[in-house]
XYZ file of C-alpha atoms in Angstrom:
685
model
C -29.875 -35.493 21.306
C -29.300 -34.282 24.871
C -26.208 -32.225 25.586
C -24.277 -32.355 28.838
C -24.886 -28.592 29.085
C -28.693 -28.840 29.046
C -30.232 -27.150 32.072
C -26.895 -25.608 33.091
C -25.636 -22.040 33.165
C -24.723 -22.487 29.485
C -28.427 -21.997 28.752
C -27.784 -18.313 29.524
C -25.356 -17.962 26.628
C -27.886 -15.695 24.870
C -27.153 -13.082 27.546
C -23.570 -12.679 26.331
C -24.404 -10.546 23.257
C -27.503 -9.090 24.928
C -25.620 -7.440 27.813
C -23.388 -5.165 25.679
C -26.344 -4.526 23.365
C -28.326 -3.187 26.327
C -25.317 -1.062 27.288
C -25.227 0.358 23.767
C -28.944 1.197 23.887
C -28.728 2.934 27.284
C -25.647 4.968 26.344
C -27.125 5.684 22.941
C -30.187 7.219 24.595
C -27.951 9.290 26.891
C -25.911 10.470 23.895
C -29.079 11.351 21.974
C -30.616 13.242 24.894
C -27.331 15.071 25.527
C -27.074 16.306 21.951
C -27.603 20.016 21.768
C -27.633 20.570 25.551
C -24.557 22.674 26.411
C -24.113 21.222 29.871
C -24.565 17.647 28.710
C -22.503 17.607 25.540
C -19.438 16.906 27.619
C -21.446 14.287 29.562
C -20.437 15.765 32.872
C -21.397 14.853 36.413
C -23.985 12.130 36.846
C -24.364 11.426 33.139
C -20.678 10.654 32.741
C -20.633 8.391 35.788
C -23.722 6.579 34.497
C -22.186 6.096 31.055
C -18.969 4.713 32.551
C -20.836 2.407 34.928
C -23.163 1.024 32.268
C -20.504 0.569 29.572
C -17.926 -1.111 31.791
C -20.502 -2.868 33.974
C -22.120 -4.811 31.128
C -18.666 -5.872 29.931
C -17.607 -7.095 33.371
C -20.907 -8.965 33.747
C -20.455 -10.546 30.306
C -16.915 -11.616 31.196
C -18.093 -13.089 34.516
C -20.835 -15.030 32.717
C -18.327 -16.224 30.100
C -16.031 -17.467 32.868
C -18.900 -19.327 34.542
C -19.876 -20.995 31.250
C -16.224 -21.848 30.584
C -15.937 -23.566 33.967
C -19.059 -25.599 33.169
C -17.721 -26.626 29.741
C -14.291 -27.485 31.162
C -15.936 -29.726 33.729
C -18.066 -31.613 31.205
C -17.287 -33.919 28.307
C -18.445 -31.632 25.483
C -17.661 -33.717 22.391
C -20.406 -32.124 20.255
C -21.385 -28.448 19.993
C -24.151 -27.070 22.187
C -26.650 -25.459 19.764
C -29.700 -23.420 20.689
C -32.143 -21.936 18.139
C -34.249 -19.083 19.472
C -36.330 -17.936 16.488
C -36.861 -18.583 12.810
C -35.201 -16.023 10.563
C -35.432 -17.110 6.912
C -37.897 -19.952 6.270
C -37.970 -19.599 2.465
C -38.641 -22.737 0.462
C -35.896 -25.234 1.186
C -33.815 -22.539 2.894
C -34.351 -22.388 6.635
C -32.111 -20.214 8.806
C -32.668 -19.770 12.526
C -31.388 -17.233 14.993
C -29.155 -19.706 16.763
C -26.083 -19.867 18.979
C -23.428 -22.562 18.869
C -21.302 -22.996 21.952
C -18.185 -25.115 21.667
C -14.530 -24.898 22.646
C -13.603 -22.467 19.841
C -16.485 -20.042 20.381
C -15.892 -20.229 24.151
C -12.239 -19.257 23.751
C -13.100 -16.352 21.468
C -15.808 -15.196 23.876
C -13.332 -15.098 26.768
C -10.884 -13.035 24.709
C -13.566 -10.610 23.502
C -15.196 -10.029 26.883
C -11.978 -10.135 28.943
C -9.791 -7.902 26.792
C -12.853 -5.830 25.898
C -13.649 -5.141 29.565
C -10.094 -3.951 30.227
C -10.165 -1.674 27.181
C -13.508 -0.221 28.301
C -11.924 0.620 31.668
C -8.913 2.195 29.932
C -11.286 4.267 27.793
C -12.828 5.884 30.877
C -9.567 7.729 31.467
C -8.560 8.177 27.839
C -11.880 9.666 26.654
C -12.887 11.527 29.838
C -12.626 14.990 28.278
C -14.222 14.084 24.944
C -17.497 15.711 23.964
C -18.768 12.433 22.485
C -18.212 10.363 25.637
C -21.619 8.637 25.685
C -21.662 8.150 21.920
C -18.205 6.550 22.065
C -19.226 3.985 24.662
C -22.489 3.282 22.844
C -20.487 2.418 19.716
C -17.956 0.375 21.701
C -20.657 -1.681 23.463
C -22.458 -2.206 20.160
C -19.258 -3.457 18.581
C -18.766 -6.054 21.320
C -22.389 -7.213 20.918
C -21.902 -7.795 17.186
C -18.521 -9.448 17.752
C -20.143 -11.930 20.125
C -22.848 -12.630 17.535
C -20.046 -13.321 15.057
C -18.254 -15.909 17.195
C -21.368 -17.480 18.742
C -23.538 -17.762 15.621
C -24.583 -21.321 14.745
C -24.570 -20.770 10.979
C -22.630 -18.871 8.362
C -25.641 -16.575 7.883
C -25.782 -15.554 11.560
C -21.999 -15.110 11.561
C -22.434 -12.803 8.571
C -24.808 -10.597 10.601
C -22.095 -10.158 13.227
C -19.523 -9.786 10.439
C -21.406 -6.844 8.933
C -22.223 -5.417 12.349
C -18.600 -5.137 13.429
C -17.838 -3.570 10.045
C -20.483 -0.922 10.690
C -19.186 -0.234 14.209
C -15.636 -0.067 12.877
C -16.749 2.598 10.404
C -18.444 4.574 13.192
C -15.450 4.352 15.522
C -12.750 5.060 12.929
C -14.598 8.213 11.937
C -15.568 9.004 15.528
C -13.940 12.440 15.340
C -15.826 13.200 12.132
C -15.121 16.932 12.194
C -11.732 16.122 10.624
C -11.983 15.085 6.993
C -9.093 12.600 7.218
C -10.995 10.583 9.836
C -14.120 10.483 7.685
C -12.088 9.350 4.673
C -10.419 6.619 6.744
C -13.814 5.332 7.875
C -15.144 5.268 4.318
C -12.011 3.508 3.115
C -12.409 0.763 5.710
C -16.090 0.378 4.879
C -15.591 0.144 1.115
C -12.586 -2.198 1.177
C -14.419 -4.528 3.548
C -17.369 -4.652 1.150
C -15.053 -6.223 -1.450
C -14.234 -9.016 0.945
C -17.863 -9.388 2.000
C -18.764 -10.132 -1.620
C -16.553 -13.226 -1.375
C -18.243 -14.289 1.878
C -21.675 -14.000 0.234
C -20.668 -15.989 -2.859
C -19.192 -18.722 -0.649
C -22.471 -18.941 1.276
C -24.491 -19.108 -1.954
C -22.313 -21.937 -3.277
C -22.492 -23.805 0.007
C -26.264 -23.566 0.293
C -26.859 -24.424 -3.366
C -24.818 -27.609 -3.043
C -25.074 -28.623 0.631
C -28.632 -27.387 1.199
C -27.887 -25.696 4.539
C -25.766 -22.962 6.095
C -25.702 -24.391 9.619
C -22.180 -25.379 10.657
C -23.131 -28.870 11.766
C -25.262 -29.679 8.720
C -23.041 -28.019 6.117
C -19.814 -29.611 7.345
C -21.395 -33.066 7.476
C -22.450 -32.704 3.807
C -19.010 -31.893 2.375
C -18.339 -35.494 1.314
C -20.779 -35.152 -1.566
C -19.118 -32.049 -3.036
C -16.476 -32.077 -5.763
C -12.914 -31.008 -5.004
C -13.097 -28.061 -7.424
C -16.273 -26.795 -5.743
C -14.667 -27.080 -2.314
C -11.676 -25.079 -3.561
C -13.995 -22.381 -4.915
C -15.966 -22.171 -1.649
C -12.755 -22.022 0.399
C -11.212 -19.293 -1.764
C -14.351 -17.147 -1.681
C -14.454 -17.481 2.099
C -10.795 -16.473 2.149
C -11.594 -13.368 0.115
C -13.962 -12.351 2.891
C -11.304 -13.110 5.481
C -8.676 -11.124 3.572
C -10.898 -8.041 3.667
C -11.781 -8.266 7.335
C -8.286 -9.310 8.472
C -6.332 -6.930 6.214
C -4.421 -9.342 3.985
C -2.924 -8.545 0.596
C -4.288 -6.844 -1.436
C -7.075 -5.662 0.899
C -4.822 -4.561 3.768
C -4.713 -0.834 3.010
C -7.675 0.163 5.162
C -6.152 -0.884 8.486
C -3.231 1.606 8.747
C -5.618 4.489 8.023
C -8.015 3.113 10.646
C -5.623 4.459 13.270
C -7.508 7.750 12.851
C -9.927 6.505 15.511
C -9.335 6.758 19.273
C -6.417 4.590 20.430
C -8.534 2.232 22.606
C -10.543 1.492 19.457
C -7.335 0.436 17.746
C -6.558 -1.847 20.685
C -9.959 -3.542 20.734
C -11.074 -3.607 17.114
C -7.889 -3.427 15.077
C -5.643 -5.623 17.221
C -7.539 -7.975 19.528
C -10.924 -8.803 17.999
C -12.420 -7.675 14.683
C -9.360 -8.107 12.506
C -8.930 -11.637 13.829
C -12.442 -12.551 12.650
C -10.991 -13.905 9.406
C -8.690 -16.242 11.318
C -11.646 -17.399 13.413
C -13.746 -18.033 10.286
C -11.095 -20.241 8.684
C -10.704 -22.183 11.922
C -14.496 -22.541 12.087
C -14.621 -23.640 8.435
C -11.605 -25.950 8.874
C -13.480 -28.980 7.425
C -13.877 -27.043 4.158
C -10.264 -25.847 3.999
C -8.807 -29.219 5.014
C -10.734 -30.789 2.132
C -9.137 -28.275 -0.293
C -5.327 -28.411 0.226
C -4.556 -26.143 -2.725
C -6.845 -23.430 -1.290
C -5.130 -23.804 2.079
C -1.779 -23.303 0.371
C -3.091 -20.068 -1.129
C -4.140 -18.922 2.357
C -0.698 -19.690 3.811
C 1.114 -18.057 0.873
C -0.886 -14.822 1.030
C -0.381 -14.760 4.798
C 3.384 -15.098 4.450
C 3.596 -12.409 1.771
C 1.441 -10.072 3.869
C 3.526 -10.678 6.988
C 6.815 -9.869 5.256
C 5.416 -6.971 3.209
C 3.883 -5.188 6.219
C 6.966 -5.793 8.392
C 9.201 -3.990 5.884
C 6.872 -0.969 5.887
C 6.840 -0.820 9.697
C 10.620 -0.360 9.659
C 10.348 3.253 8.529
C 7.132 4.638 10.025
C 7.437 7.501 12.514
C 3.860 7.606 13.812
C 3.791 5.198 16.780
C 0.276 3.993 15.940
C 1.111 3.354 12.288
C 4.071 1.198 13.336
C 1.670 -0.868 15.421
C -0.896 -0.889 12.611
C 1.526 -2.404 10.096
C 2.715 -4.725 12.840
C -0.883 -5.917 13.233
C -1.156 -6.591 9.496
C 2.093 -8.559 9.696
C 1.021 -10.627 12.719
C -2.311 -11.378 11.081
C -0.279 -12.741 8.183
C 1.404 -15.096 10.650
C -2.006 -16.336 11.796
C -3.060 -17.028 8.212
C 0.169 -18.920 7.632
C -0.808 -21.173 10.535
C -4.423 -21.841 9.560
C -3.409 -22.162 5.912
C -0.878 -24.824 6.891
C -3.592 -26.698 8.771
C -2.097 -25.781 12.158
C -5.415 -24.398 13.356
C -4.529 -24.556 17.034
C -1.290 -22.657 16.385
C -3.206 -19.956 14.497
C -5.785 -19.543 17.251
C -2.986 -19.660 19.842
C -1.238 -16.737 18.150
C -4.599 -14.963 17.905
C -4.891 -15.143 21.705
C -1.307 -14.164 22.527
C -1.492 -11.364 19.948
C -4.630 -10.054 21.660
C -2.606 -9.776 24.878
C 0.630 -8.198 23.691
C -0.813 -6.018 20.929
C -3.502 -4.651 23.251
C -0.690 -3.715 25.656
C 1.222 -1.978 22.882
C -1.771 -0.009 21.616
C -2.967 0.969 25.086
C 0.591 1.826 26.121
C 0.897 3.974 23.004
C -2.406 5.547 24.008
C -0.982 6.415 27.428
C 2.042 8.008 25.755
C -0.137 9.986 23.342
C -2.436 11.008 26.207
C 0.548 12.371 28.161
C 2.093 14.129 25.165
C -1.215 15.707 24.178
C -1.369 17.152 27.676
C 2.188 18.440 27.290
C 1.625 19.884 23.831
C -1.506 21.685 24.991
C 0.997 24.335 26.071
C 2.305 24.866 22.539
C -0.567 23.592 20.357
C 1.650 20.929 18.756
C -1.109 18.302 18.801
C -0.044 16.631 15.544
C 3.373 15.882 17.019
C 2.055 13.776 19.909
C 2.221 10.538 17.881
C 5.572 11.136 16.176
C 8.326 9.091 17.842
C 10.894 11.705 16.859
C 9.260 13.969 19.432
C 9.406 11.433 22.255
C 12.460 9.816 23.824
C 13.376 9.394 27.474
C 9.758 8.748 28.513
C 10.802 5.804 30.688
C 11.675 8.336 33.412
C 8.208 9.869 33.325
C 6.123 6.742 32.571
C 7.899 3.749 34.156
C 4.858 1.454 34.417
C 3.876 2.003 30.776
C 7.487 1.482 29.666
C 7.722 -1.796 31.612
C 4.448 -3.180 30.240
C 5.326 -2.235 26.655
C 8.787 -3.744 27.155
C 7.209 -7.077 28.090
C 4.890 -6.884 25.080
C 7.848 -6.074 22.803
C 9.742 -9.137 24.019
C 6.589 -11.184 23.429
C 5.986 -10.005 19.857
C 9.694 -10.368 19.043
C 9.573 -14.031 20.091
C 11.906 -14.006 23.085
C 11.338 -16.871 25.567
C 9.542 -17.261 27.930
C 7.161 -14.530 26.748
C 3.880 -15.548 25.126
C 4.657 -14.656 21.516
C 7.667 -16.981 21.507
C 5.531 -20.078 22.006
C 2.858 -19.232 19.439
C 5.327 -18.058 16.760
C 7.540 -21.095 17.274
C 4.543 -23.410 16.913
C 3.574 -21.736 13.628
C 7.065 -21.944 12.112
C 7.596 -25.522 13.309
C 4.235 -26.592 11.872
C 5.043 -25.102 8.463
C 8.463 -26.777 8.422
C 6.903 -30.109 9.391
C 4.200 -29.891 6.679
C 6.870 -29.199 4.062
C 8.556 -32.498 4.910
C 5.548 -34.555 3.921
C 1.801 -33.886 4.056
C -1.181 -33.440 1.721
C -0.154 -29.774 1.520
C 3.336 -30.708 0.338
C 1.767 -32.914 -2.354
C -0.571 -30.156 -3.590
C 0.441 -27.289 -5.858
C -0.475 -23.713 -6.707
C 0.126 -22.341 -10.228
C 2.277 -25.395 -10.940
C 4.584 -24.766 -7.960
C 4.938 -27.838 -5.714
C 3.492 -27.490 -2.244
C 6.694 -28.448 -0.416
C 8.607 -25.703 -2.239
C 5.934 -23.184 -1.262
C 5.994 -24.301 2.370
C 9.791 -24.039 2.668
C 9.588 -20.546 1.128
C 6.869 -19.641 3.643
C 9.106 -20.827 6.478
C 11.978 -18.621 5.280
C 9.627 -15.636 4.904
C 8.383 -16.310 8.431
C 11.930 -16.143 9.783
C 12.631 -12.911 7.885
C 9.414 -11.435 9.246
C 10.458 -12.409 12.787
C 13.798 -10.648 12.246
C 12.150 -7.461 10.989
C 9.575 -7.568 13.780
C 12.332 -7.583 16.377
C 14.036 -4.660 14.609
C 11.040 -2.330 14.257
C 9.668 -3.051 17.722
C 13.063 -2.384 19.319
C 13.231 0.818 17.267
C 9.833 1.848 18.648
C 10.890 1.219 22.242
C 14.247 2.984 21.878
C 12.792 6.047 20.138
C 9.943 6.310 22.642
C 11.447 5.457 26.013
C 15.262 5.527 25.762
C 17.777 8.325 25.249
C 17.117 11.991 25.873
C 13.667 13.515 25.900
C 12.735 15.485 22.771
C 9.466 17.077 23.861
C 11.212 20.236 24.975
C 12.057 21.707 28.381
C 8.675 23.366 28.887
C 6.675 20.298 27.907
C 8.665 17.958 30.183
C 6.934 19.375 33.243
C 3.578 18.143 31.933
C 4.726 14.535 31.259
C 3.458 11.956 33.718
C 2.196 8.407 34.068
C -1.402 7.802 33.011
C -4.053 7.588 35.772
C -4.714 4.251 37.454
C -7.849 3.534 35.422
C -5.597 3.476 32.348
C -2.418 2.001 33.842
C -3.977 -0.988 35.653
C -5.530 -2.528 32.488
C -2.182 -2.137 30.715
C -0.355 -3.918 33.545
C -2.920 -6.760 33.623
C -2.565 -7.287 29.881
C 1.213 -7.062 30.248
C 1.079 -9.907 32.750
C -0.973 -11.969 30.311
C 1.573 -11.189 27.582
C 4.215 -12.626 29.914
C 2.468 -15.864 30.961
C 0.060 -16.418 28.041
C 2.420 -18.903 26.390
C 1.602 -21.443 29.097
C -1.721 -21.995 27.340
C -0.014 -24.343 24.888
C 3.463 -25.428 25.968
C 5.250 -27.770 23.514
C 6.488 -31.226 24.481
C 10.115 -30.181 24.097
C 9.677 -27.671 26.949
C 8.081 -29.720 29.763
C 8.001 -26.845 32.262
C 4.263 -27.070 32.866
C 1.048 -28.595 31.488
C 1.662 -29.640 27.872
C -0.648 -28.576 25.040
C -3.605 -27.254 27.058
C -5.024 -25.298 24.130
C -4.443 -28.158 21.700
C -6.453 -30.527 23.912
C -9.128 -27.878 24.415
C -9.655 -27.274 20.665
C -9.334 -30.943 19.700
C -13.122 -31.542 19.363
C -13.457 -28.599 16.952
C -10.334 -28.608 14.736
C -8.609 -31.877 15.617
C -9.836 -33.951 12.680
C -9.165 -31.153 10.158
C -5.640 -30.734 11.537
C -4.941 -34.447 11.080
C -6.150 -34.326 7.472
C -3.651 -31.632 6.447
C -0.838 -32.758 8.731
C -0.849 -36.293 7.376
C 2.176 -38.174 8.610
C 4.332 -35.054 9.013
C 6.223 -34.912 12.276
C 9.472 -33.498 13.620
C 12.003 -35.181 15.845
C 12.850 -33.513 19.157
C 16.316 -32.626 17.859
C 14.864 -30.930 14.784
C 12.382 -29.018 16.932
C 15.158 -27.833 19.229
C 17.194 -26.642 16.235
C 14.168 -24.734 14.863
C 13.575 -23.155 18.277
C 17.233 -22.134 18.523
C 17.125 -20.590 15.041
C 13.953 -18.633 15.835
C 15.348 -17.306 19.109
C 18.654 -16.398 17.470
C 16.811 -14.459 14.757
C 14.827 -12.538 17.394
C 17.941 -11.740 19.454
C 19.859 -10.566 16.379
C 16.929 -8.362 15.347
C 16.620 -6.751 18.748
C 20.372 -6.311 19.005
C 20.526 -4.602 15.620
C 17.563 -2.375 16.478
C 19.139 -1.284 19.763
C 22.501 -0.609 18.080
C 21.058 1.174 15.055
C 18.885 3.615 17.014
C 21.029 4.069 20.117
C 22.358 7.472 19.032
C 20.849 10.905 19.385
C 18.034 11.611 16.942
C 16.715 15.014 16.011
C 13.086 15.879 16.691
C 10.570 16.068 13.870
C 11.430 19.641 12.943
C 15.135 18.831 12.640
C 14.883 15.411 10.920
C 15.539 15.240 7.190
C 12.963 13.718 4.855
C 13.276 9.983 4.182
C 14.707 9.319 0.734
C 15.687 6.280 -1.309
C 14.622 2.941 0.138
C 13.691 4.610 3.441
C 11.372 6.955 1.562
C 9.756 4.063 -0.309
C 9.095 2.239 2.959
C 7.869 5.418 4.647
C 5.346 5.853 1.825
C 4.336 2.169 2.113
C 5.655 1.418 -1.394
C 3.316 4.061 -2.794
C 0.393 1.620 -2.875
C -2.116 4.149 -1.546
C -0.970 6.759 -4.053
C -1.206 4.216 -6.875
C -4.702 3.105 -5.848
C -5.755 6.725 -5.582
C -4.362 7.539 -9.038
C -5.582 4.413 -10.818
C -8.946 3.809 -9.137
C -10.136 6.562 -6.791
C -9.515 9.718 -8.824
C -10.798 8.248 -12.140
C -13.945 7.020 -10.365
C -14.446 10.419 -8.759
C -13.987 12.093 -12.144
C -16.447 9.677 -13.749
C -18.965 10.305 -10.977
C -18.570 14.070 -11.310
C -18.603 14.342 -15.108
C -20.923 11.523 -16.168
C -23.202 10.947 -13.196
C -23.382 14.326 -11.492
C -23.098 16.714 -14.434
C -24.553 14.354 -17.029
C -27.118 11.943 -15.697
C -28.208 13.734 -12.533
C -28.434 17.196 -14.047
C -29.889 15.800 -17.265
C -32.608 13.908 -15.463
C -33.250 16.837 -13.155
C -33.520 19.290 -16.033
C -35.550 16.814 -18.076
C -38.084 16.379 -15.311
C -38.117 20.098 -14.605
C -38.617 21.004 -18.293
C -41.225 18.319 -18.989
C -42.997 19.182 -15.746
C -43.155 22.795 -16.821
C -44.573 21.852 -20.239
C -47.187 19.628 -18.590
C -48.205 22.417 -16.229
C -48.558 24.917 -19.092
C -50.566 22.443 -21.188
C -52.837 21.646 -18.252
C -53.381 25.333 -17.695
C -54.394 25.900 -21.359
C -56.773 22.915 -21.349
C -58.243 24.001 -18.036
C -58.836 27.523 -19.301
C -60.682 26.180 -22.366
C -62.875 23.804 -20.349
C -63.582 25.997 -17.315
C -65.177 28.874 -19.289
C -68.560 29.090 -17.491
C -70.606 27.368 -20.253
C -73.100 25.164 -18.300
C -74.243 23.341 -21.429
C -70.670 22.274 -22.168
C -70.366 20.951 -18.620
C -73.549 18.871 -19.056
C -72.240 17.318 -22.277
C -68.916 16.436 -20.572
C -70.720 14.775 -17.649
C -72.894 12.787 -20.062
C -69.850 11.728 -22.096
C -68.125 10.577 -18.922
C -71.153 8.528 -17.863
C -71.369 6.871 -21.283
C -67.645 6.046 -21.158
C -68.014 4.402 -17.737
C -71.031 2.349 -18.867
C -69.114 1.223 -21.941
C -66.139 0.191 -19.805
C -68.326 -1.910 -17.465
C -70.208 -3.434 -20.427
C -67.037 -4.495 -22.236
C -65.562 -6.271 -19.172
């Protein structure tokens, strides 16, 4: 079958992951050659310029190529995916997996987000990491991450996607523990790596089940074979895939790695833990939408876990003082929103929120990075480095960093759901879709643990509204504590506060603009202020049929939609108003603030989940490893081998002394006996 993209620039799609991979190799060589050379450890002079040029250059080239391919796809009638296989990977019996790329509307959208936002974050990193000793190593890791992320979204089969899936997990581990001289960073990297392995087990089992019953792991072939599978098998495959998604996208109960992942450099948090890697689970469910739409009860589980995660993480964010941890729990919460959407069969709404979230959350993380960068410079005077991320030591920064404050203000309005900012449109579409499904759809007719689907969906809608309220509160709290009121850095440190350099500020302002206008990607019919449903029409060939299956006949009247919009906006306004009122007063700096107690203390400690996991799982396992494995098995085996080896050596010495005694006649008899033994062995064969 001939595709409309044959012979076009789309044939160069293989260059998209190759470009950042080449950047990673070049910067990796520079980092390796610099290691141990005093003048090069800081990657100064020409080396630093080369690293910056290569790392950012390959990203800008990849984004330009992605834009060119997008223009070609937009101008053609691409009703079927464009698939190219480049080499055979696993031809084993009936299993045949190729190194292939699938280009369609969904993978194209994800590619634009990854390369576009990724390029801006690479530029920001040039200023943020300029004084770091691991400059080349950092950019090598960052380029490698983008290469694997593009493999993940462009792979033509679940197996190729899994390669990218594991690759971004590896790069996440390397970047979280980038400053490995501090033990806390190393522990955070290990935590992320181990928790993600739990989810990856689910991904593997789902692939095994799919191949054993459908006979292929290619998207096109596997999805066309679903009609012959039983409903219970489809539910099992969907739930195992969701386990993988829950690990990668930090959903309950596998969310705990993401807040600790803030130990890495702030641009890493913006790229990996806000805009790309953590949204891989949402992408996978959208990609596997034929499987999930054929298993309504599994989709209900996805939506329910998403809603619980969104509300749970939002409550924790209310009482965090570290600016990055507030944004980390906010990311967990917003990912929950995305899972609510894809679980409710509103795949376009979920992907829409993925895109808008990439814009406004990247702004918030990079803006927080600019604040931390400035405060670190200020606290260099007094060595109070640990205080640079505590919002109790900020305040009044709007005067010193007006551009950063403005961009983060736009992003805050977007995440809170205030019109006409981007987050308003995507959040409203999610909540409206859930409410519509509850009124009548295959999801409403399904059940989980005996609970009717419509009851679950109405509960999810209420939890979504509560989450929106809390989001507005904690984000307003962040802005007030950081930028409003009096400055709490101290008189001496104030002189060192300033706006970040242009290489950091310009990317933030560009992303802030996208956070403002990004909602125009998918305007609803009730707000005819521009092109209606652009993203919905774009994704129709990929997720349209699956959306119709789960939506059924559910629909909302214009009046009902307007009421839901009004309720959502009112909730956001009330939340922001409360946040501004509650935190408007003077707050003491970290040294003068009392410890959180009661409910505030519980939220500050994130409900004690980490402490409980450490006490119930981590410490007992460490004790078992130390007592049984290290002291018992390892030492026992070591001593056993050492003792038996010593006995063997002594025995060999005694035998050797008896044989090697200088008696030539004895030697002749031994040679003859050996010859007879060999002849006997050959004769008996």
